[in-house]
Tab-separated table of C-alpha atoms in Angstrom:
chain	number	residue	atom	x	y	z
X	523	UNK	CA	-85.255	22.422	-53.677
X	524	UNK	CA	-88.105	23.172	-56.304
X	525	UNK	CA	-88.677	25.461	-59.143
X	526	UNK	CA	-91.420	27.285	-60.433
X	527	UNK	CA	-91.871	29.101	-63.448
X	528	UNK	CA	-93.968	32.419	-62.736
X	529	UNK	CA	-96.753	32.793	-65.753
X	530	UNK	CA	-94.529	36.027	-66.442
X	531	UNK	CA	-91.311	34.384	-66.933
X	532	UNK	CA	-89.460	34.602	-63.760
X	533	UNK	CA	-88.194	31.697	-61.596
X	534	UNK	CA	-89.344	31.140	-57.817
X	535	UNK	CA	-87.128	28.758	-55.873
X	536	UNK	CA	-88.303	27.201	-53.171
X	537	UNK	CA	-85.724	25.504	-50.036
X	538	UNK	CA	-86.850	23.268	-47.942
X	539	UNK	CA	-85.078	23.742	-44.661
X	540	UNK	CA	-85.434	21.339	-41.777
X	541	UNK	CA	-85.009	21.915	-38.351
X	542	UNK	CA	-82.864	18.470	-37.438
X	543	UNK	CA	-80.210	20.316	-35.013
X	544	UNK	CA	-82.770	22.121	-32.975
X	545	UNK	CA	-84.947	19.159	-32.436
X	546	UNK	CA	-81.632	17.019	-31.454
X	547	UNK	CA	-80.132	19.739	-29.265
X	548	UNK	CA	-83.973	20.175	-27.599
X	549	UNK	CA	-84.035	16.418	-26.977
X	550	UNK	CA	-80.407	16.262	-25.554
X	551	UNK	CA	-81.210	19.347	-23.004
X	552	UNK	CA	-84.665	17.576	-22.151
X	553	UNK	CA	-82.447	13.877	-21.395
X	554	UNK	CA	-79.842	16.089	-19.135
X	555	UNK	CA	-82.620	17.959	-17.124
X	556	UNK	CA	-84.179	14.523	-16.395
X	557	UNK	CA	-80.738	12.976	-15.340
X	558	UNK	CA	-80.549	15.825	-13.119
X	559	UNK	CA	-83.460	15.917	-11.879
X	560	UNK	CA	-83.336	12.591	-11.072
X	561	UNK	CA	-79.492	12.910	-9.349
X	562	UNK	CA	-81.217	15.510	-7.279
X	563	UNK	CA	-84.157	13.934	-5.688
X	564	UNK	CA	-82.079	10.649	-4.961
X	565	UNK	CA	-83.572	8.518	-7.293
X	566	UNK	CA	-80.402	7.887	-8.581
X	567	UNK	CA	-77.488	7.740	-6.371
X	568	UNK	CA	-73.498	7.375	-7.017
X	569	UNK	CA	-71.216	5.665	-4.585
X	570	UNK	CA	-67.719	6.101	-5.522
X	571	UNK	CA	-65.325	3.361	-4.136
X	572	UNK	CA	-62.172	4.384	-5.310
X	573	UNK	CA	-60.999	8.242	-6.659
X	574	UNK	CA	-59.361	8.448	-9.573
X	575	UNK	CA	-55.861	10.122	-10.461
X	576	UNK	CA	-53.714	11.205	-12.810
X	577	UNK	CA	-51.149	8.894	-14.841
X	578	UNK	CA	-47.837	9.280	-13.550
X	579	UNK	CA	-45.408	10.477	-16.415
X	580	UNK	CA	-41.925	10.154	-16.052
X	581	UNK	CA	-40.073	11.981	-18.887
X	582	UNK	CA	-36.383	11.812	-19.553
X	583	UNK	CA	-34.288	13.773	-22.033
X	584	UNK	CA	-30.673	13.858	-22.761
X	585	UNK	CA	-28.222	17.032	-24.051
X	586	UNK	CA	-28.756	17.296	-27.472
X	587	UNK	CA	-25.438	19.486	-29.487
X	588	UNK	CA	-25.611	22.024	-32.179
X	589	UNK	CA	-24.440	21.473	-35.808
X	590	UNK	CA	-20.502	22.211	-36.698
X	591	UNK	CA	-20.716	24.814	-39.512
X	592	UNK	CA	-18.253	26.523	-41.555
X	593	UNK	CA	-19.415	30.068	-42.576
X	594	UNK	CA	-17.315	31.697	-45.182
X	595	UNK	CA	-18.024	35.634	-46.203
X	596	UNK	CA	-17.211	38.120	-48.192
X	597	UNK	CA	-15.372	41.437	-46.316
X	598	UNK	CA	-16.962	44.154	-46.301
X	599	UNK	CA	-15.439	47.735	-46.853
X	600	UNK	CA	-16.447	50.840	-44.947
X	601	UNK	CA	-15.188	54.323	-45.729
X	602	UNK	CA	-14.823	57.605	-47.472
X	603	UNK	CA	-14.442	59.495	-50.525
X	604	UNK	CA	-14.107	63.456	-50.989
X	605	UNK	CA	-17.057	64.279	-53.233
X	606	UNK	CA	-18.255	68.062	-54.819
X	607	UNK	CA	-21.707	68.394	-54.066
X	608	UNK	CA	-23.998	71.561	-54.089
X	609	UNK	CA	-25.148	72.817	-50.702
X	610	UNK	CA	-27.422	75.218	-50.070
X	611	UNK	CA	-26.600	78.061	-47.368
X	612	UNK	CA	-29.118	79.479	-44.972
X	613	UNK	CA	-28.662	82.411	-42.682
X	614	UNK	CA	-30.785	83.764	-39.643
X	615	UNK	CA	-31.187	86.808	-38.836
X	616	UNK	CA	-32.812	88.651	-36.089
X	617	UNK	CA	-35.898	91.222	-36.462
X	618	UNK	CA	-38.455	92.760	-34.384
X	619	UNK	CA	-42.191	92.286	-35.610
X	620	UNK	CA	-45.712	92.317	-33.252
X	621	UNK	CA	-47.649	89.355	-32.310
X	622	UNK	CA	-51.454	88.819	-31.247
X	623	UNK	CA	-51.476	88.137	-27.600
X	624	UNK	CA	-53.898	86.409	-25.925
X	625	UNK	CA	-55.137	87.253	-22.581
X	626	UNK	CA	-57.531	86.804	-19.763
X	627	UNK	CA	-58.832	90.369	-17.659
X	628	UNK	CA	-60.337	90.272	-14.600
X	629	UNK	CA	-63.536	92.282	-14.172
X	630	UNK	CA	-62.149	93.558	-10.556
């Protein structure tokens, strides 16, 4: 990274970047293309002897037991009390008023 001082008074910072992961990842695709290439027209060849498997895992486990514990709480209480409290009465009543109504007509 450089700096330069502009003649009026501001700094210009210049990065240098370089471009090390896209040459690498352009050289690794060029070397598989090749092996490929190569696998394909039978210049190389691979003669397997023997397949290969799988370990065998043989996995035991015994019961395992919870923890005793002793819980000790506290009881608690549900109930009631008579209490004077202020409630508000409502009433319904039943009256007669018009409506819009919404309709279709047919032009027959």
């Amino acid at each position: 990274m450089a700096e330069y001082r502009n003649t009026d008074g501001t700094t210009t910072v210049v990065e240098r970047r370089s471009n090390g992961g896209l040459i690498i990842g352009v050289i690794l695709a060029l070397a598989a293309i090749v092996v490929a290439f190569l696998f394909l027209t039978g210049f190389w060849s691979a003669d397997v002897k023997k397949s290969g498997s799988l370990p065998d895992v043989h996995v035991s486990a015994e019961g395992g037991s919870l923890p005793q514990v002793a819980v000790h709480s506290k009881e608690v209480v549900v109930g009631t009390k008579a209490t004077k409290v202020t409630v508000p009465k409502v009433e319904t009543t039943q009256a007669t008023v018009e409506v819009p109504v919404v309709g279709v007509k047919d032009g027959k």
